[in-house]
Each structure stands twice: as structure tokens, then as C-alpha cells.
Amino acid sequence: MSSPDCRYSFEFFPTKTEAGHEKLLNTARRLAEYKPDFFSCTYGAGGSTRDRTLNTVLQLDRDVQVPTAPHLSCVGDSKAELRQLLTTYKDNGIRRIVALRGDLPSGMGLASGELRYANELVEFIRAETGDHFHIEIAAYPEMHPQARNFEDDLTNFVRKAQAGADSAITQYFFNADSYFYFVERVQKLGVEIDIVPGIMPITNYTSLARFSDACGAEIPRWVRKQLEAYGDDVASIQAFGEQVVSQMCETLLAGGAPGLHFYTLNQADPSLAIWNNLKLPR
Ligand code: FAD
């Protein structure tokens, strides 16, 4: 059962084509009917989606009329470029931002930005814009893949939270205990901000497995084995995935998670199936 104070949000990525953008807008319009607290839109580190992210955010915010948060990453962007974007967002009435370090796409060389870690970006946003933005940061219940170890990653998360973040969204995971353990540990270290689970609906095993390896999210063995056993049977993969993720969300909300953030991959149905299973408010 979710508390009335819970917050719900949907994440999109900016598309390269007109057709992809139309699809994104249709998805966003459908999801807007469920009255989420906000949408967010990813940013290609190094500025590869700078204009597309900006245009998508402003369009979702203005035309679809759901407050929309741009993601902003600091590797590969100069302070001047970041400042410019912050000013544009502020001038357009955007009030929330997801502040990240980012990962430069392979082939873009070494990071050339002036800020190296997300905690420095949070400090920069606060210094430049005061309290204008609600700042979200990323959290990794199963540890960031480049962290030296879990304890080190916790320390880094605490530093980032204390740099001026208002709340956090986690990397996706499929084991509710990892989330509860992470929250308990950082709360003991003095973190008081809400940490909202990031939810990845399961729709395609091959791409999920590849992406999970890269971002350090663990697919539990029993889930992996069952998904593998379905082979090309997409309907069974989706039905099983929906059941697994819905049950996990139920456990998360019952255990006090302050909301859910859906990684939609620009599709409405997989997130809405979970939403409806959970009987979340419309
Ligand atoms: P940081 O918090 O800076 O951490 C990165 C690594 O450095 C960690 O291993 C950490 O332990 C370590 N570290 C942190 N601070 C310090 C420090 N001061 N000194 C030494 N080590 C430190 N990527 C994109 O490119 N675009 C997006 O739009 C995007 N959206 C995302 C949204 C969410 C909700 C999440 C969870 C991730 C998203 N990512 C996105 C991925 C993210 O950019 C990568 O995971 C990236 O590798 C780390 O970003 P971060 O902000 O967590 O980095």
C-alpha cells in the first residue's frame, strides 16, 4: 500500500528522429493522465544530447504540462556550458534537476570537464542558482560499478547528498533488500533525504542483461534462469517480468520507500502495467 505522500515519476530519453520524438510525446501524454509528480529526461554525457534534452524537457514541461526535470552531467561539459544550461532552465521555469557525473560514451576520449564528480556538480548548481532547483542525485544500492568497494561508495554518496541534494533516485535493482540495506546504512551516516527506487520494467531479456552488466545491476539467478528459459517467447518474458517487478514494488512501498521512479525507455505500457497492478492513484 503506498502512502499518499509518495511521489511517482517517469524517465525518458531524448530521441534522434522525428518519429521517435512523436512516439515519446504520445507516451508522455498517456503517462500524464496518471498525474505523476514529474517527468525526467536524460542527458548524454559530454553534451551529446544537449539541445535534444533541452528541447524535450521544455516541450514536456510546457505542452504536456507535467513538471519536467532535465538530467545534467558534468563530465565533458565546461562550467560555462553548465552555467548556460542552468540559466536557460531557470529562465523557463524548470524547478528540478537530476545532477550526475555521467559516463562519456566510448570514443569520446578522457573527460574534459572541469567538474569530476557529481558532488562537485551539486555544489556548482547551488553556488550558481541558490535554492532555485530541487536537486536529485543518483544512488546505487548495489554499488556503482567503478567504486573501489561498497563502503567507499557509501561515503561518496553521503558527501554528494550533503553537498546540497534534496532527494535521490536509485539505479534499478531487482532485490528489494539491497535497497533497504543501502537506505539504512546511509541514514545511519546522517543522510535524511528521500531515496526513491528506480524501477526498470522487464521487457527484453537480452538488452536488459547487457545493460545490467554495464551499470552493475544484478539480475537474481532465479529471475535470469527463468527469463533465459523463455527464449524468444516475448509475451512470457513480459508477463513474468511484470509479476516480478510489481511484487518488488509492493515490497518497497510496504517497507517505506517514498515513491517510485520508472525508467520507461519511452514506452508507456510496461510502466502502466506495474502501476495498475499496484493500484497506484490516478
Ligand atoms: P558520482 O556520484 O560522481 O560517482 C561516480 C563514481 O565515483 C562512484 O564510483 C563513486 O563512488 C565515485 N566518487 C564519487 N564522488 C567521488 C569523489 N569526490 N572522489 C572520489 N570518488 C568519487 N548517465 C548519463 O550520462 N546521463 C543521464 O541522464 C543519466 N541519468 C541517470 C539517472 C539515474 C537515476 C541514475 C541512477 C544514473 C544515471 N546515469 C546517467 C548514469 C550515471 O551518470 C553513471 O552511473 C555515472 O557513472 C555515475 O554518475 P553519478 O552521478 O552517480 O557519479
Coordinates of C-alpha atoms and ligand atoms in Angstrom, one line a residue:
M1 CA 0.0 0.0 0.0
S2 CA 1.5 3.4 -1.0
S3 CA 1.3 6.4 1.3
P4 CA -0.5 9.5 -0.1
D5 CA 2.8 11.3 0.3
C6 CA 4.6 9.0 -2.1
R7 CA 6.0 10.6 -5.3
Y8 CA 5.9 9.0 -8.7
S9 CA 7.9 9.9 -11.8
F10 CA 8.7 8.7 -15.3
E11 CA 12.0 9.0 -17.1
F12 CA 12.5 9.4 -20.9
F13 CA 15.5 9.7 -23.2
P14 CA 15.6 12.3 -26.0
T15 CA 15.3 10.7 -29.4
K16 CA 17.3 11.3 -32.6
T17 CA 14.5 11.1 -35.1
E18 CA 11.2 12.9 -35.6
A19 CA 9.3 9.6 -35.5
G20 CA 11.0 8.7 -32.2
H21 CA 10.1 12.1 -30.8
E22 CA 6.5 11.8 -31.7
K23 CA 6.4 8.4 -30.0
L24 CA 7.9 9.9 -26.9
L25 CA 5.3 12.6 -26.8
N26 CA 2.5 10.1 -27.2
T27 CA 3.9 8.0 -24.4
A28 CA 4.3 11.1 -22.2
R29 CA 0.7 12.2 -22.9
R30 CA -0.6 8.8 -21.8
L31 CA 1.5 8.8 -18.7
A32 CA 0.5 12.4 -17.9
E33 CA -3.1 11.1 -17.4
Y34 CA -1.8 9.3 -14.3
K35 CA -0.7 12.6 -12.8
P36 CA 2.9 11.8 -11.9
D37 CA 4.8 14.3 -9.8
F38 CA 7.3 14.8 -12.6
F39 CA 9.0 13.5 -15.7
S40 CA 12.7 13.5 -16.3
C41 CA 14.8 13.4 -19.4
T42 CA 18.3 12.0 -19.7
Y43 CA 21.4 13.9 -20.9
G44 CA 24.2 12.4 -23.0
A45 CA 27.4 13.0 -21.1
G46 CA 29.8 15.3 -22.9
G47 CA 26.8 17.3 -24.2
S48 CA 25.9 14.8 -27.0
T49 CA 22.2 15.4 -26.4
R50 CA 22.4 19.0 -25.1
D51 CA 19.9 20.5 -27.5
R52 CA 17.7 17.5 -27.7
T53 CA 17.4 17.2 -23.9
L54 CA 16.7 20.9 -23.6
N55 CA 14.0 20.9 -26.3
T56 CA 12.4 17.7 -25.0
V57 CA 12.3 19.0 -21.4
L58 CA 10.8 22.3 -22.4
Q59 CA 8.2 20.7 -24.6
L60 CA 7.1 18.1 -22.0
D61 CA 7.0 20.8 -19.3
R62 CA 5.1 23.3 -21.4
D63 CA 2.9 21.3 -23.8
V64 CA 2.3 18.0 -21.9
Q65 CA 2.1 20.0 -18.7
V66 CA 4.0 17.8 -16.3
P67 CA 6.9 19.4 -14.5
T68 CA 9.9 18.0 -16.2
A69 CA 13.4 17.7 -14.8
P70 CA 16.5 17.7 -17.1
H71 CA 19.3 15.3 -16.2
L72 CA 22.6 17.2 -16.3
S73 CA 26.0 15.5 -16.2
C74 CA 29.3 17.2 -15.6
V75 CA 31.9 15.0 -17.3
G76 CA 32.8 16.6 -20.6
D77 CA 30.9 19.9 -20.1
S78 CA 32.7 23.1 -19.1
K79 CA 31.4 25.2 -16.2
A80 CA 30.4 27.8 -18.8
E81 CA 28.3 25.3 -20.7
L82 CA 26.7 24.1 -17.5
R83 CA 26.0 27.6 -16.4
Q84 CA 24.4 28.4 -19.7
L85 CA 22.1 25.4 -19.4
L86 CA 21.2 26.2 -15.8
T87 CA 20.3 29.7 -16.8
T88 CA 18.1 28.6 -19.7
Y89 CA 16.3 26.1 -17.5
K90 CA 15.8 28.6 -14.7
D91 CA 14.5 31.2 -17.2
N92 CA 12.0 28.7 -18.5
G93 CA 10.6 27.9 -15.1
I94 CA 12.2 24.5 -14.6
R95 CA 12.5 23.8 -10.9
R96 CA 14.0 20.3 -10.6
I97 CA 17.3 18.9 -12.0
V98 CA 18.9 15.4 -11.8
A99 CA 22.6 16.1 -11.2
L100 CA 25.0 13.4 -12.4
R101 CA 28.6 12.8 -13.2
G102 CA 27.7 10.9 -16.3
D103 CA 29.7 8.4 -18.4
L104 CA 31.4 9.6 -21.5
P105 CA 30.5 7.4 -24.5
S106 CA 33.4 5.2 -25.6
G107 CA 35.4 7.0 -28.3
M108 CA 34.9 10.5 -26.7
G109 CA 38.3 10.2 -25.0
L110 CA 39.0 11.3 -21.5
A111 CA 36.7 13.5 -19.5
S112 CA 37.5 17.1 -20.3
G113 CA 35.0 18.8 -17.9
E114 CA 36.1 21.0 -15.0
L115 CA 34.0 19.1 -12.5
R116 CA 34.9 15.4 -11.9
Y117 CA 32.2 14.0 -9.7
A118 CA 28.6 14.6 -9.1
N119 CA 29.1 16.1 -5.6
E120 CA 31.0 18.9 -7.4
L121 CA 28.1 19.5 -9.8
V122 CA 25.7 19.7 -6.9
E123 CA 27.9 22.3 -5.2
F124 CA 28.2 24.2 -8.5
I125 CA 24.4 24.2 -9.1
R126 CA 23.8 25.5 -5.5
A127 CA 26.5 28.2 -5.9
E128 CA 25.1 29.3 -9.3
T129 CA 21.4 29.2 -8.6
G130 CA 20.9 29.0 -4.8
D131 CA 17.8 27.2 -3.8
H132 CA 16.0 27.5 -7.2
F133 CA 16.3 23.9 -8.2
H134 CA 15.2 20.8 -6.3
I135 CA 18.4 18.7 -6.9
E136 CA 18.1 14.9 -7.4
I137 CA 21.2 12.7 -7.2
A138 CA 21.9 9.1 -8.2
A139 CA 22.2 6.3 -5.7
Y140 CA 23.5 2.7 -6.2
P141 CA 22.1 0.2 -3.7
E142 CA 24.2 -2.5 -5.4
M143 CA 27.3 -0.2 -5.6
H144 CA 28.4 1.9 -8.5
P145 CA 30.4 -0.3 -10.9
Q146 CA 33.6 1.8 -10.6
A147 CA 33.6 2.2 -6.9
R148 CA 36.5 0.7 -5.0
N149 CA 34.2 -1.0 -2.6
F150 CA 30.7 -0.7 -1.1
E151 CA 31.9 1.3 2.0
D152 CA 33.8 3.8 -0.3
D153 CA 30.7 4.2 -2.4
L154 CA 28.5 4.9 0.7
T155 CA 31.0 7.6 1.8
N156 CA 30.9 9.2 -1.7
F157 CA 27.1 9.1 -1.7
V158 CA 26.9 10.8 1.7
R159 CA 29.3 13.5 0.5
K160 CA 27.1 14.1 -2.6
A161 CA 23.9 14.2 -0.5
Q162 CA 25.5 16.7 1.9
A163 CA 26.7 18.9 -0.9
G164 CA 23.1 20.1 -1.2
A165 CA 20.9 17.4 -2.7
D166 CA 17.2 17.3 -2.0
S167 CA 16.5 13.7 -2.9
A168 CA 17.9 10.7 -4.7
I169 CA 16.8 8.2 -7.3
T170 CA 18.4 4.8 -7.4
Q171 CA 19.9 2.8 -10.2
Y172 CA 17.5 0.0 -10.9
F173 CA 17.7 -3.3 -9.0
F174 CA 15.6 -6.5 -8.6
N175 CA 16.3 -7.2 -5.0
A176 CA 14.4 -5.1 -2.5
D177 CA 16.7 -6.0 0.3
S178 CA 19.6 -4.2 -1.4
Y179 CA 17.6 -1.0 -1.4
F180 CA 16.5 -1.3 2.3
Y181 CA 20.1 -2.1 3.3
F182 CA 21.5 0.9 1.4
V183 CA 18.9 3.3 2.9
E184 CA 19.5 2.0 6.4
R185 CA 23.3 2.4 6.0
V186 CA 23.3 6.0 4.6
Q187 CA 20.7 7.1 7.2
K188 CA 23.0 5.9 9.9
L189 CA 25.6 8.1 8.3
G190 CA 23.4 11.1 8.6
V191 CA 21.6 11.2 5.3
E192 CA 18.0 12.4 5.7
I193 CA 16.9 12.9 2.1
D194 CA 14.3 10.7 0.4
I195 CA 15.9 7.9 -1.7
V196 CA 13.4 6.8 -4.4
P197 CA 13.8 3.4 -6.0
G198 CA 14.4 3.5 -9.8
I199 CA 12.2 0.8 -11.4
M200 CA 13.1 -0.9 -14.6
P201 CA 10.2 -2.9 -16.2
I202 CA 11.4 -6.1 -17.8
T203 CA 10.5 -6.3 -21.5
N204 CA 13.5 -7.8 -23.3
Y205 CA 16.0 -10.1 -21.6
T206 CA 19.0 -9.7 -24.0
S207 CA 19.2 -5.9 -23.8
L208 CA 18.4 -6.0 -20.0
A209 CA 21.2 -8.5 -19.4
R210 CA 23.7 -6.4 -21.4
F211 CA 22.7 -3.1 -19.8
S212 CA 22.7 -4.6 -16.3
D213 CA 26.3 -5.9 -16.7
A214 CA 27.4 -2.4 -17.7
C215 CA 25.7 -0.5 -14.9
G216 CA 26.3 -3.0 -12.2
A217 CA 22.6 -4.0 -11.6
E218 CA 22.3 -7.6 -10.6
I219 CA 19.6 -9.8 -12.1
P220 CA 18.9 -12.5 -9.4
R221 CA 19.8 -16.0 -10.6
W222 CA 16.3 -17.4 -10.4
V223 CA 15.0 -14.4 -12.5
R224 CA 17.8 -14.8 -15.0
K225 CA 17.2 -18.5 -15.4
Q226 CA 13.5 -18.2 -15.9
L227 CA 13.9 -15.4 -18.4
E228 CA 16.5 -17.4 -20.3
A229 CA 14.2 -20.4 -20.3
Y230 CA 11.5 -18.4 -22.2
G231 CA 13.9 -17.9 -25.1
D232 CA 12.1 -15.9 -27.8
D233 CA 8.7 -16.0 -26.1
V234 CA 8.4 -12.3 -25.6
A235 CA 4.8 -12.5 -24.1
S236 CA 6.0 -14.9 -21.3
I237 CA 9.1 -12.7 -20.6
Q238 CA 6.9 -9.7 -20.2
A239 CA 4.3 -11.4 -18.1
F240 CA 6.9 -12.9 -15.8
G241 CA 8.9 -9.6 -15.7
E242 CA 5.7 -7.7 -14.8
Q243 CA 4.9 -10.0 -11.9
V244 CA 8.5 -10.0 -10.5
V245 CA 8.8 -6.2 -10.7
S246 CA 5.3 -5.5 -9.4
Q247 CA 5.9 -7.7 -6.4
M248 CA 9.2 -6.0 -5.7
C249 CA 7.5 -2.6 -5.9
E250 CA 4.8 -3.7 -3.5
T251 CA 7.5 -4.8 -1.0
L252 CA 9.4 -1.5 -1.5
L253 CA 6.3 0.6 -0.8
A254 CA 5.1 -1.5 2.1
G255 CA 8.7 -1.2 3.6
G256 CA 8.5 2.6 3.4
A257 CA 10.0 3.6 0.1
P258 CA 9.0 7.2 -0.6
G259 CA 7.8 6.6 -4.1
L260 CA 8.9 5.1 -7.4
H261 CA 10.7 6.4 -10.5
F262 CA 10.1 4.4 -13.6
Y263 CA 12.7 4.0 -16.4
T264 CA 10.2 4.0 -19.2
L265 CA 12.6 3.6 -22.1
N266 CA 10.0 5.8 -23.8
Q267 CA 7.3 3.1 -23.6
A268 CA 4.1 3.6 -21.6
D269 CA 2.6 0.1 -21.3
P270 CA 5.3 -1.7 -19.2
S271 CA 5.3 1.0 -16.5
L272 CA 1.5 1.3 -16.6
A273 CA 1.1 -2.5 -16.2
I274 CA 3.1 -2.2 -12.9
W275 CA 1.2 0.9 -11.9
N276 CA -2.1 -0.8 -12.4
N277 CA -1.0 -3.9 -10.5
L278 CA -0.1 -1.8 -7.6
K279 CA -3.4 0.1 -7.8
L280 CA -1.5 3.4 -7.6
P281 CA -3.6 6.6 -7.7
R282 CA -4.6 8.1 -11.0
Ligands
FAD1 P1 29.3 10.1 -8.8 O1 28.4 10.3 -7.7 O2 30.3 11.2 -9.1 O3 30.0 8.7 -8.6 C1 30.8 8.1 -9.7 C2 31.9 7.2 -9.1 O4 32.9 8.0 -8.4 C3 31.4 6.2 -8.0 O5 32.1 5.0 -8.1 C4 31.7 7.0 -6.7 O6 31.9 6.0 -5.6 C5 33.0 7.7 -7.0 N1 33.0 9.0 -6.4 C6 32.0 9.9 -6.2 N2 32.5 11.0 -5.7 C7 33.8 10.9 -5.6 C8 34.8 11.8 -5.1 N3 34.5 13.0 -4.7 N4 36.1 11.3 -5.1 C9 36.4 10.0 -5.5 N5 35.5 9.2 -6.0 C10 34.2 9.6 -6.0 N6 24.2 9.0 -17.1 C11 24.2 9.9 -18.2 O7 25.2 10.0 -18.9 N7 23.1 10.6 -18.5 C12 22.0 10.5 -17.7 O8 21.0 11.2 -18.0 C13 21.9 9.6 -16.6 N8 20.9 9.5 -15.8 C14 20.9 8.7 -14.7 C15 19.8 8.7 -13.8 C16 19.8 7.9 -12.7 C17 18.7 8.0 -11.7 C18 21.0 7.1 -12.4 C19 21.0 6.2 -11.2 C20 22.1 7.1 -13.3 C21 22.0 7.9 -14.4 N9 23.1 8.0 -15.3 C22 23.1 8.9 -16.4 C23 24.3 7.2 -15.1 C24 25.4 7.9 -14.3 O9 25.8 9.0 -14.9 C25 26.6 6.9 -14.1 O10 26.2 5.9 -13.3 C26 27.9 7.5 -13.7 O11 28.9 6.6 -13.9 C27 27.9 8.0 -12.3 O12 27.2 9.1 -12.1 P2 27.0 9.7 -10.6 O13 26.3 10.9 -10.7 O14 26.4 8.6 -9.8 O15 28.5 9.9 -10.2

